[in-house]
Tab-separated table of C-alpha atoms in Angstrom:
chain	number	residue	atom	x	y	z
J	158	MET	CA	122.508	119.119	118.682
J	159	THR	CA	119.723	118.880	121.194
J	160	LEU	CA	118.397	115.383	121.553
J	161	THR	CA	115.824	113.857	123.858
J	162	GLY	CA	114.865	110.403	125.058
J	163	ASP	CA	116.318	107.372	123.330
J	164	ASP	CA	117.993	109.469	120.613
J	165	ARG	CA	120.039	111.376	123.202
J	166	THR	CA	120.964	108.153	125.001
J	167	THR	CA	122.132	106.628	121.733
J	168	ALA	CA	124.086	109.721	120.655
J	169	MET	CA	125.853	110.288	124.003
J	170	THR	CA	129.146	108.453	123.480
J	171	GLY	CA	131.548	110.988	125.022
J	172	PRO	CA	132.439	111.686	128.676
J	173	TRP	CA	130.290	113.755	131.015
J	174	TRP	CA	128.176	116.267	129.075
J	175	TRP	CA	129.943	115.804	125.738
J	176	GLU	CA	128.081	113.836	123.098
J	177	ARG	CA	131.296	112.697	121.396
J	178	TRP	CA	134.953	112.373	122.300
J	179	ARG	CA	135.822	114.653	119.428
J	180	GLY	CA	133.853	117.490	121.009
J	181	ALA	CA	135.514	116.880	124.358
J	182	ALA	CA	138.974	117.026	122.761
J	183	LEU	CA	138.088	120.270	120.965
J	184	ASP	CA	136.861	121.938	124.154
J	185	VAL	CA	139.901	120.822	126.118
J	186	GLY	CA	142.198	122.248	123.431
J	187	LEU	CA	140.322	125.549	123.367
J	188	ALA	CA	140.399	125.707	127.173
J	189	VAL	CA	144.184	125.148	127.220
J	190	VAL	CA	144.803	127.892	124.643
J	191	SER	CA	142.414	130.269	126.421
J	192	ALA	CA	143.998	129.533	129.803
J	193	ALA	CA	147.460	130.210	128.365
J	194	GLU	CA	146.276	133.495	126.845
J	195	CYS	CA	144.537	134.665	130.018
J	196	GLY	CA	147.492	133.533	132.184
J	197	ALA	CA	149.905	135.587	130.099
J	198	GLU	CA	147.602	138.604	130.218
J	199	GLY	CA	147.199	138.039	133.975
J	200	VAL	CA	150.835	139.149	134.492
J	201	THR	CA	150.035	142.599	133.072
J	202	PHE	CA	146.775	142.712	135.022
J	203	ALA	CA	148.614	141.886	138.285
J	204	ARG	CA	151.262	144.545	137.624
J	205	ASP	CA	148.650	147.241	136.901
J	206	SER	CA	146.590	146.199	139.935
J	207	GLY	CA	149.511	145.959	142.317
J	208	LEU	CA	148.999	142.232	142.899
J	209	PRO	CA	151.636	139.518	142.911
J	210	ALA	CA	152.222	138.079	139.430
J	211	PRO	CA	151.339	134.478	140.430
J	212	VAL	CA	147.919	135.684	141.585
J	213	GLY	CA	147.245	137.280	138.210
J	214	VAL	CA	148.422	134.172	136.385
J	215	VAL	CA	146.235	131.849	138.458
J	216	PHE	CA	143.268	134.170	138.000
J	217	GLY	CA	143.785	134.241	134.252
J	218	VAL	CA	144.231	130.457	133.963
J	219	LEU	CA	141.043	129.771	135.907
J	220	ALA	CA	139.055	132.293	133.881
J	221	GLY	CA	140.374	131.003	130.545
J	222	ALA	CA	139.684	127.374	131.484
J	223	ALA	CA	135.978	128.187	131.659
J	224	LEU	CA	135.711	127.083	128.021
J	225	LEU	CA	135.563	123.515	129.322
J	226	ILE	CA	131.931	124.119	130.301
J	227	ARG	CA	130.878	126.125	127.248
J	228	ARG	CA	128.536	123.423	125.902
J	229	ARG	CA	126.873	122.785	129.251
J	230	TRP	CA	126.641	126.361	130.609
J	231	PRO	CA	127.224	128.853	127.770
J	232	VAL	CA	125.654	131.709	129.741
J	233	ALA	CA	128.185	131.245	132.557
J	234	VAL	CA	131.092	131.358	130.093
J	235	VAL	CA	129.836	134.618	128.561
J	236	LEU	CA	129.288	136.151	132.003
J	237	ILE	CA	132.870	135.230	132.988
J	238	SER	CA	134.180	136.804	129.787
J	239	ILE	CA	132.219	139.985	130.522
J	240	ALA	CA	133.492	139.996	134.112
J	241	ILE	CA	137.161	139.840	133.061
J	242	THR	CA	136.783	142.375	130.259
J	243	PRO	CA	138.037	145.260	132.496
J	244	ALA	CA	141.193	143.202	133.127
J	245	GLN	CA	141.820	143.277	129.343
J	246	MET	CA	142.087	139.532	129.023
J	247	GLY	CA	140.111	136.671	127.503
J	248	VAL	CA	139.609	137.624	123.833
J	249	LEU	CA	139.408	133.939	122.812
J	250	LEU	CA	137.129	133.261	125.761
J	251	THR	CA	134.800	136.062	124.648
J	252	VAL	CA	134.719	135.043	120.983
J	253	VAL	CA	134.156	131.307	121.620
J	254	GLY	CA	131.672	131.986	124.432
J	255	LEU	CA	129.520	134.292	122.276
J	256	TYR	CA	129.610	131.809	119.387
J	257	THR	CA	128.517	128.933	121.636
J	258	LEU	CA	125.761	131.052	123.168
J	259	ALA	CA	124.375	132.098	119.774
J	260	ALA	CA	124.488	128.530	118.426
J	261	SER	CA	122.670	127.090	121.449
J	262	GLU	CA	118.915	126.604	121.873
J	263	LEU	CA	118.593	129.422	124.425
J	264	PRO	CA	116.034	132.154	123.735
J	265	ARG	CA	117.278	134.875	121.415
J	266	ARG	CA	116.509	137.606	123.937
J	267	ILE	CA	119.103	136.122	126.302
J	268	THR	CA	121.646	135.905	123.489
J	269	GLY	CA	120.954	139.507	122.464
J	270	ALA	CA	121.181	140.815	126.017
J	271	LEU	CA	124.495	139.101	126.793
J	272	ALA	CA	125.965	140.035	123.403
J	273	GLY	CA	124.961	143.648	124.035
J	274	MET	CA	126.579	143.571	127.488
J	275	SER	CA	129.782	142.116	126.026
J	276	MET	CA	129.856	144.715	123.264
J	277	ALA	CA	129.270	147.562	125.739
J	278	GLY	CA	132.002	146.237	128.035
J	279	THR	CA	134.486	145.927	125.183
J	280	LEU	CA	133.605	149.437	123.946
J	281	ILE	CA	134.064	151.004	127.369
J	282	VAL	CA	137.340	149.212	128.064
J	283	ALA	CA	138.712	150.146	124.625
J	284	MET	CA	137.902	153.827	125.103
J	285	VAL	CA	139.281	153.907	128.657
J	286	ARG	CA	142.471	152.144	127.581
J	287	ALA	CA	142.979	154.541	124.660
J	288	ASN	CA	142.460	157.584	126.886
J	289	GLN	CA	144.918	156.169	129.438
J	290	ASP	CA	147.529	155.744	126.737
J	291	MET	CA	147.038	159.368	125.656
J	292	ALA	CA	147.353	160.558	129.266
J	293	GLU	CA	150.617	158.641	129.647
J	294	GLY	CA	151.974	160.494	126.640
J	295	SER	CA	152.262	157.499	124.306
J	296	PRO	CA	149.108	157.587	122.181
J	297	SER	CA	148.920	154.866	119.563
J	298	ILE	CA	146.156	156.688	117.640
J	299	ALA	CA	144.951	160.266	117.376
J	300	SER	CA	142.314	161.369	119.884
J	301	GLU	CA	139.672	161.993	117.231
J	302	PHE	CA	139.869	158.346	116.152
J	303	ILE	CA	139.411	156.908	119.655
J	304	PRO	CA	135.582	156.497	119.381
J	305	PHE	CA	135.915	154.912	115.943
J	306	PHE	CA	138.605	152.557	117.222
J	307	ALA	CA	136.540	151.595	120.262
J	308	VAL	CA	133.378	150.935	118.251
J	309	THR	CA	135.290	148.941	115.651
J	310	ALA	CA	136.983	146.838	118.320
J	311	ALA	CA	133.693	146.166	120.130
J	312	ILE	CA	131.883	145.182	116.934
J	313	GLY	CA	134.811	143.132	115.665
J	314	VAL	CA	135.026	141.090	118.850
J	315	THR	CA	131.270	140.633	119.341
J	316	ALA	CA	129.404	140.619	116.018
J	317	PRO	CA	131.263	137.919	113.976
J	318	PRO	CA	130.979	135.105	116.573
J	319	VAL	CA	127.344	135.960	117.297
J	320	LEU	CA	126.385	135.975	113.599
J	321	LEU	CA	128.325	132.784	112.935
J	322	GLY	CA	126.713	131.095	115.930
J	323	LEU	CA	123.233	132.143	114.801
J	324	TYR	CA	123.918	130.736	111.331
J	325	VAL	CA	125.275	127.428	112.660
J	326	GLY	CA	122.379	127.087	115.096
J	327	ALA	CA	119.795	127.811	112.389
J	328	ARG	CA	121.464	125.330	110.036
J	329	ARG	CA	121.541	122.693	112.768
J	330	ARG	CA	117.864	123.195	113.515
J	331	LEU	CA	117.090	123.011	109.794
J	332	VAL	CA	118.975	119.725	109.467
J	333	GLU	CA	117.215	118.329	112.524
J	334	GLY	CA	113.861	119.433	111.154
J	335	MET	CA	114.612	117.817	107.789
J	336	ARG	CA	115.698	114.627	109.552
J	337	GLU	CA	112.509	114.594	111.604
J	338	ARG	CA	110.414	115.184	108.487
J	339	ALA	CA	112.312	112.401	106.722
J	340	ASP	CA	111.623	110.049	109.632
J	341	SER	CA	107.985	111.099	109.656
J	342	LEU	CA	107.759	110.581	105.912
J	343	GLU	CA	109.349	107.156	106.260
J	344	ARG	CA	106.793	106.204	108.911
J	345	GLU	CA	103.972	107.499	106.709
J	346	LEU	CA	105.304	105.562	103.729
J	347	GLN	CA	105.512	102.425	105.846
J	348	LEU	CA	101.940	102.964	106.998
J	349	LEU	CA	100.818	103.545	103.419
J	350	ALA	CA	102.630	100.398	102.340
J	351	GLU	CA	100.851	98.417	105.042
J	352	ARG	CA	97.509	99.879	103.987
J	353	ALA	CA	98.310	99.180	100.347
J	354	GLU	CA	99.086	95.575	101.252
J	355	GLU	CA	95.795	95.342	103.108
J	356	ARG	CA	93.949	96.782	100.105
J	357	ALA	CA	95.795	94.383	97.809
J	358	GLU	CA	94.830	91.444	100.011
J	359	TRP	CA	91.247	92.645	100.039
J	360	ALA	CA	91.331	92.994	96.242
J	361	ARG	CA	92.747	89.479	95.895
J	362	ASN	CA	89.980	88.086	98.069
J	363	GLU	CA	87.408	89.982	96.029
J	364	GLU	CA	88.844	88.622	92.788
J	365	ARG	CA	88.886	85.079	94.151
J	366	THR	CA	85.236	85.466	95.079
J	367	ARG	CA	84.493	86.899	91.653
J	368	ILE	CA	86.279	84.045	89.854
J	369	ALA	CA	84.423	81.479	91.955
J	370	ARG	CA	81.106	83.199	91.196
J	371	GLU	CA	81.796	83.334	87.455
J	372	MET	CA	82.811	79.676	87.293
J	373	HIS	CA	79.747	78.730	89.298
J	374	ASP	CA	77.477	80.655	86.919
J	375	VAL	CA	79.119	79.181	83.827
J	376	VAL	CA	79.173	75.543	84.875
J	377	ALA	CA	76.478	74.938	87.463
J	378	HIS	CA	73.477	75.488	85.223
J	379	ARG	CA	74.655	73.281	82.378
J	380	VAL	CA	75.897	70.515	84.660
J	381	SER	CA	72.609	70.600	86.573
J	382	LEU	CA	70.678	70.155	83.327
J	383	MET	CA	73.033	67.367	82.316
J	384	VAL	CA	72.356	65.516	85.561
J	385	VAL	CA	68.600	65.987	85.180
J	386	HIS	CA	68.699	64.725	81.586
J	387	ALA	CA	70.882	61.793	82.595
J	388	ALA	CA	68.369	60.820	85.282
J	389	ALA	CA	65.517	61.110	82.767
J	390	LEU	CA	67.555	59.103	80.264
J	391	GLN	CA	67.988	56.347	82.802
J	392	ALA	CA	64.249	56.314	83.474
J	393	VAL	CA	63.067	56.201	79.831
J	394	ALA	CA	65.921	54.278	78.197
J	395	ARG	CA	63.834	51.115	77.795
J	396	LYS	CA	60.339	52.583	77.586
J	397	ASP	CA	60.925	55.353	75.015
J	398	PRO	CA	64.164	54.895	73.027
J	399	GLU	CA	63.520	57.984	70.863
J	400	LYS	CA	63.210	60.245	73.913
J	401	ALA	CA	66.298	58.624	75.376
J	402	VAL	CA	68.226	59.449	72.211
J	403	ARG	CA	67.112	63.086	72.400
J	404	ASN	CA	68.096	63.326	76.056
J	405	ALA	CA	71.461	61.763	75.309
J	406	ALA	CA	72.070	64.309	72.538
J	407	LEU	CA	71.154	67.166	74.884
J	408	VAL	CA	73.501	65.809	77.556
J	409	GLY	CA	76.302	65.599	75.013
J	410	ASP	CA	75.742	69.152	73.750
J	411	MET	CA	75.620	70.605	77.253
J	412	GLY	CA	78.676	68.638	78.318
J	413	ARG	CA	80.663	69.927	75.333
J	414	GLN	CA	79.569	73.498	76.046
J	415	ALA	CA	80.482	73.185	79.722
J	416	LEU	CA	83.873	71.684	78.859
J	417	THR	CA	84.567	74.459	76.356
J	418	GLU	CA	83.784	77.152	78.907
J	419	LEU	CA	85.800	75.396	81.614
J	420	ARG	CA	88.767	75.037	79.247
J	421	GLU	CA	88.580	78.750	78.490
J	422	MET	CA	88.753	79.767	82.123
J	423	LEU	CA	91.338	77.184	83.124
J	424	GLY	CA	93.487	78.311	80.204
J	425	VAL	CA	93.315	81.852	81.500
J	426	LEU	CA	94.314	80.667	84.961
J	427	ARG	CA	97.257	78.684	83.597
J	428	THR	CA	98.760	81.154	81.139
J	429	GLY	CA	98.668	84.852	80.535
J	430	ASP	CA	98.729	84.887	76.723
J	431	GLY	CA	97.335	81.473	75.807
J	432	SER	CA	100.557	80.481	74.021
J	433	LYS	CA	101.325	76.769	73.756
J	434	GLY	CA	104.572	75.057	74.436
J	435	ALA	CA	106.075	77.850	76.489
J	436	LYS	CA	108.210	76.663	79.372
J	437	TYR	CA	107.412	79.676	81.531
J	438	VAL	CA	104.694	82.287	81.240
J	439	GLU	CA	104.586	85.394	83.378
J	440	PRO	CA	101.680	84.959	85.806
J	441	LEU	CA	98.726	87.271	85.359
J	442	PRO	CA	97.595	89.608	88.145
J	443	LEU	CA	94.562	88.248	89.920
J	444	ALA	CA	92.442	91.149	88.656
J	445	ALA	CA	93.202	90.144	85.063
J	446	VAL	CA	92.302	86.548	85.848
J	447	GLY	CA	89.006	87.676	87.330
J	448	ALA	CA	88.250	89.837	84.327
J	449	ALA	CA	89.081	87.014	81.958
J	450	ALA	CA	86.917	84.602	83.933
J	451	ALA	CA	84.063	87.089	83.782
J	452	ALA	CA	84.579	87.401	80.040
J	453	ALA	CA	84.487	83.627	79.686
J	454	ALA	CA	81.341	83.506	81.782
J	455	SER	CA	79.720	86.140	79.604
J	456	ARG	CA	80.120	83.794	76.622
J	457	ALA	CA	78.105	81.004	78.273
J	458	VAL	CA	75.322	81.332	75.709
J	459	ASP	CA	77.052	82.795	72.658
J	460	GLU	CA	80.066	84.865	71.738
J	461	ASP	CA	78.369	88.181	72.591
J	462	GLY	CA	77.371	87.137	76.113
J	463	PRO	CA	73.971	86.310	77.586
J	464	CYS	CA	71.209	88.870	77.286
J	465	LEU	CA	67.517	89.051	78.054
J	466	ALA	CA	66.618	88.318	74.437
J	467	GLU	CA	67.919	84.771	75.022
J	468	LEU	CA	65.761	84.207	78.079
J	469	GLU	CA	63.292	82.168	76.034
J	470	GLU	CA	66.074	79.788	75.008
J	471	LEU	CA	67.172	79.440	78.643
J	472	VAL	CA	63.642	78.589	79.713
J	473	GLY	CA	63.376	76.142	76.798
J	474	GLN	CA	66.383	74.229	78.069
J	475	SER	CA	64.680	73.733	81.432
J	476	ARG	CA	61.462	72.694	79.720
J	477	ALA	CA	63.425	70.155	77.684
J	478	ALA	CA	64.700	68.734	80.976
J	479	GLY	CA	61.124	68.121	82.103
J	480	MET	CA	60.490	71.263	84.153
J	481	ALA	CA	57.153	73.029	83.772
J	482	VAL	CA	58.186	76.654	83.312
J	483	ASP	CA	55.892	79.583	82.551
J	484	LEU	CA	57.574	82.733	81.196
J	485	SER	CA	55.820	86.112	81.171
J	486	VAL	CA	57.229	89.491	80.087
J	487	GLN	CA	55.560	92.767	81.039
J	488	GLY	CA	56.285	96.160	79.542
J	489	GLU	CA	57.993	97.113	76.315
J	490	PRO	CA	61.313	95.241	75.893
J	491	ARG	CA	64.252	97.591	75.373
J	492	ASP	CA	68.006	97.404	75.241
J	493	CYS	CA	69.852	97.902	78.527
J	494	SER	CA	73.508	97.990	79.422
J	495	ALA	CA	75.416	94.748	78.950
J	496	ASP	CA	76.117	94.363	82.681
J	497	VAL	CA	72.441	94.723	83.554
J	498	GLU	CA	71.285	92.226	80.933
J	499	GLN	CA	73.937	89.669	81.864
J	500	THR	CA	73.155	90.008	85.572
J	501	ALA	CA	69.416	89.626	84.959
J	502	TYR	CA	70.089	86.579	82.796
J	503	ARG	CA	72.347	85.029	85.459
J	504	VAL	CA	69.775	85.590	88.190
J	505	VAL	CA	67.108	83.726	86.227
J	506	GLN	CA	69.602	81.041	85.233
J	507	GLU	CA	70.750	80.414	88.810
J	508	ALA	CA	67.177	80.443	90.109
J	509	LEU	CA	66.172	77.784	87.574
J	510	THR	CA	69.274	75.779	88.526
J	511	ASN	CA	68.186	75.884	92.170
J	512	VAL	CA	64.744	74.648	91.207
J	513	HIS	CA	66.377	71.695	89.415
J	514	LYS	CA	68.439	70.969	92.516
J	515	HIS	CA	65.926	71.461	95.295
J	516	ALA	CA	62.425	71.259	93.762
J	517	ALA	CA	62.636	68.972	90.764
J	518	GLY	CA	59.289	68.641	89.035
J	519	ALA	CA	57.802	71.766	90.627
J	520	LYS	CA	55.830	74.226	88.526
J	521	THR	CA	57.937	77.359	88.028
J	522	TYR	CA	56.992	80.915	87.010
J	523	VAL	CA	59.518	83.310	85.480
J	524	ARG	CA	58.386	86.936	85.325
J	525	LEU	CA	60.269	89.815	83.714
J	526	ALA	CA	59.001	93.402	83.907
J	527	TYR	CA	60.359	96.503	82.174
J	528	ARG	CA	59.588	99.549	84.301
J	529	GLY	CA	60.663	103.136	83.665
J	530	ALA	CA	64.269	103.223	84.820
J	531	GLU	CA	64.536	99.672	86.137
J	532	ILE	CA	64.078	96.018	85.309
J	533	ALA	CA	62.448	93.565	87.703
J	534	MET	CA	62.622	89.795	87.550
J	535	GLN	CA	61.109	87.056	89.662
J	536	VAL	CA	61.440	83.282	89.658
J	537	GLU	CA	58.956	81.448	91.859
J	538	ASN	CA	58.328	77.720	92.119
J	539	GLU	CA	55.524	75.790	93.693
J	540	PRO	CA	56.167	73.026	96.225
J	541	PRO	CA	57.789	69.999	94.589
J	542	PRO	CA	55.699	66.859	94.128
J	543	GLU	CA	56.032	64.146	96.699
J	544	ALA	CA	57.665	61.720	94.308
J	545	GLY	CA	59.161	61.938	90.857
J	546	GLY	CA	61.818	60.470	88.748
J	547	SER	CA	63.663	63.710	88.516
J	548	GLN	CA	64.200	63.805	92.218
J	549	ASP	CA	66.485	60.813	91.904
J	550	ALA	CA	69.130	63.033	90.330
J	551	ARG	CA	70.381	64.035	93.789
J	552	LEU	CA	72.104	67.243	92.635
J	553	PRO	CA	74.763	68.536	95.044
J	554	SER	CA	74.652	72.107	96.281
J	555	GLY	CA	77.493	74.303	97.509
J	556	GLY	CA	75.230	76.968	98.991
J	557	ASN	CA	76.825	79.744	96.929
J	558	GLY	CA	74.104	80.365	94.366
J	559	LEU	CA	71.999	82.863	96.329
J	560	VAL	CA	75.108	84.574	97.643
J	561	GLY	CA	76.454	85.019	94.121
J	562	MET	CA	73.135	86.391	92.846
J	563	LYS	CA	72.935	88.908	95.670
J	564	GLU	CA	76.529	90.044	95.069
J	565	ARG	CA	75.843	90.561	91.372
J	566	VAL	CA	72.645	92.532	91.920
J	567	THR	CA	73.880	94.734	94.764
J	568	GLY	CA	77.105	95.376	92.840
J	569	LEU	CA	75.024	97.180	90.202
J	570	GLY	CA	73.017	99.115	92.776
J	571	GLY	CA	69.980	96.842	92.666
J	572	VAL	CA	67.870	95.068	95.263
J	573	PHE	CA	67.771	91.295	95.800
J	574	VAL	CA	65.289	89.344	97.928
J	575	SER	CA	64.858	85.588	98.279
J	576	GLY	CA	62.976	83.285	100.587
J	577	PRO	CA	60.225	80.671	100.951
J	578	THR	CA	56.638	81.452	100.017
J	579	ASP	CA	53.550	80.898	102.118
J	580	GLY	CA	52.532	78.035	99.855
J	581	GLY	CA	55.697	76.051	100.515
J	582	GLY	CA	57.605	77.098	97.422
J	583	PHE	CA	60.512	79.472	96.968
J	584	ARG	CA	60.801	82.910	95.404
J	585	VAL	CA	63.772	84.870	94.067
J	586	SER	CA	63.222	88.543	93.205
J	587	ALA	CA	65.618	91.201	91.912
J	588	VAL	CA	65.319	94.802	90.721
J	589	LEU	CA	68.098	96.360	88.649
J	590	PRO	CA	68.580	99.921	87.364
J	591	ALA	CA	68.281	99.858	83.597
J	592	ALA	CA	71.322	102.077	83.064
J	593	ALA	CA	73.700	100.764	85.727
C-alpha cells in the first residue's frame, strides 16, 4: 500500500523499505528460491557460453537475488529479468517481477511496455531454443508447432502475473479509497454531530427564553394588579370599608388565578404526565416544556386562551385598579388566527402592566385597528401625576416586558415599536399580519 505522511510513519514497522517484517521475510524467501534457481541454471549457461561454472553460478545467484528489491524498485527487477532471458534463467524472477510491477502505483504505460518487452524476449528465446534443438537433431516438438509453443510459453509466463498484479493493485486502491471515504464520512458525521449539538443548545436557549416569556406574561399582569389593589386597599381601609372589601375580593381572585396558572406550569416542569405519587418520571424535552408553558399561558383568561374579544375585560381590570383607561376600536372586528389574537392580547396586557409599574395614575389610551390584512394596536400613556397613592406600590421590574413583546410580534412577522412620547409619556405600538 502507498501511504504518505503520518500514516506511512505509523505503518512502517519493518526494516529498511519494508512496511512489515512479514513482507521482508516473504521477499527474502522468494529471493533465496530465485537465487537457487538462477544459480542452477547458471551452470548450463556457463557451459553453453564457454565460461567457468562458478562464474555462471555467481551470475545466476546475483540475478535471482534481485527479488529483494522488488517492492522498492520493481522496474529494475523486471529489467534484470528481461536482461537474463537470453541466458534461459530466472522464470520465478520474471513472474514475481511482473506481478510486483503490475500491482504497484506506476503508470500503466510503463507496466505495458515492460510486460511487452518481457513477452517479446520470452517469445524470441523460446523460438530460438526450439530451432536449436531441431538443428541438433533432438527436436522435442514438431517444427510446425514451434510458433505455437513459443507464443504459448511467452503468454503463459507474462500474462498471468500481469493480470493478477493488476487485479491486486486495483483491489488495494479500492480498499484504500473506501477507507479514505470512511474516514471522510466519520469526520463529516463528527462535524454534523457538533453542529447538531450547537443547534440543540441554541434550541434549549430559545425554549428557556420562551418559558421565561410565557411565565412573565401569565403572572406579571395579575401580580401587578394585586399589588396596585393592595396599595389602594391600604389607603382606603379606614375611609371607605366597602371599597376596601371590593379591593380585597379582587386581590383574592387575582391571587387564586395567578396561583392556578403558576401551579399548571410548575407541574409541567416537574413531571411529564402529571401523575401523582410516582417516584420517578421521565423528564420532558425542553421543547415540550416550552410548549406546555405556552399552553398554560394561553389559558390566562379562560380555557380557550386570550383573544381580542376579551380586551374589554382586560381594560376593565385596570380600571378597577384605579387606572383611567380609554379603549377605542377602529374597523370591523373579525376573527384572526389564534396566535395573532393571543399575541395582540399579550402586547396590550404587558403595556398596561408597565403603566401600572412605571406611570401609576397616568391617563392611558388603548387603540385597536383592523386594517385589510393586518391588525394594529397601540397603548399610550400620559405623564404620571406628581403624587398619588398608587405610586406607593413600588412595583419591581425585571426589564423583560418590552423584550418579550418584541419577540412575540417579530416571531409572527410583525413590527414592534416602543419609546417615550414628546409629551413625557410612553407609547407601545405593534402591527401584526392577520393571517400569520
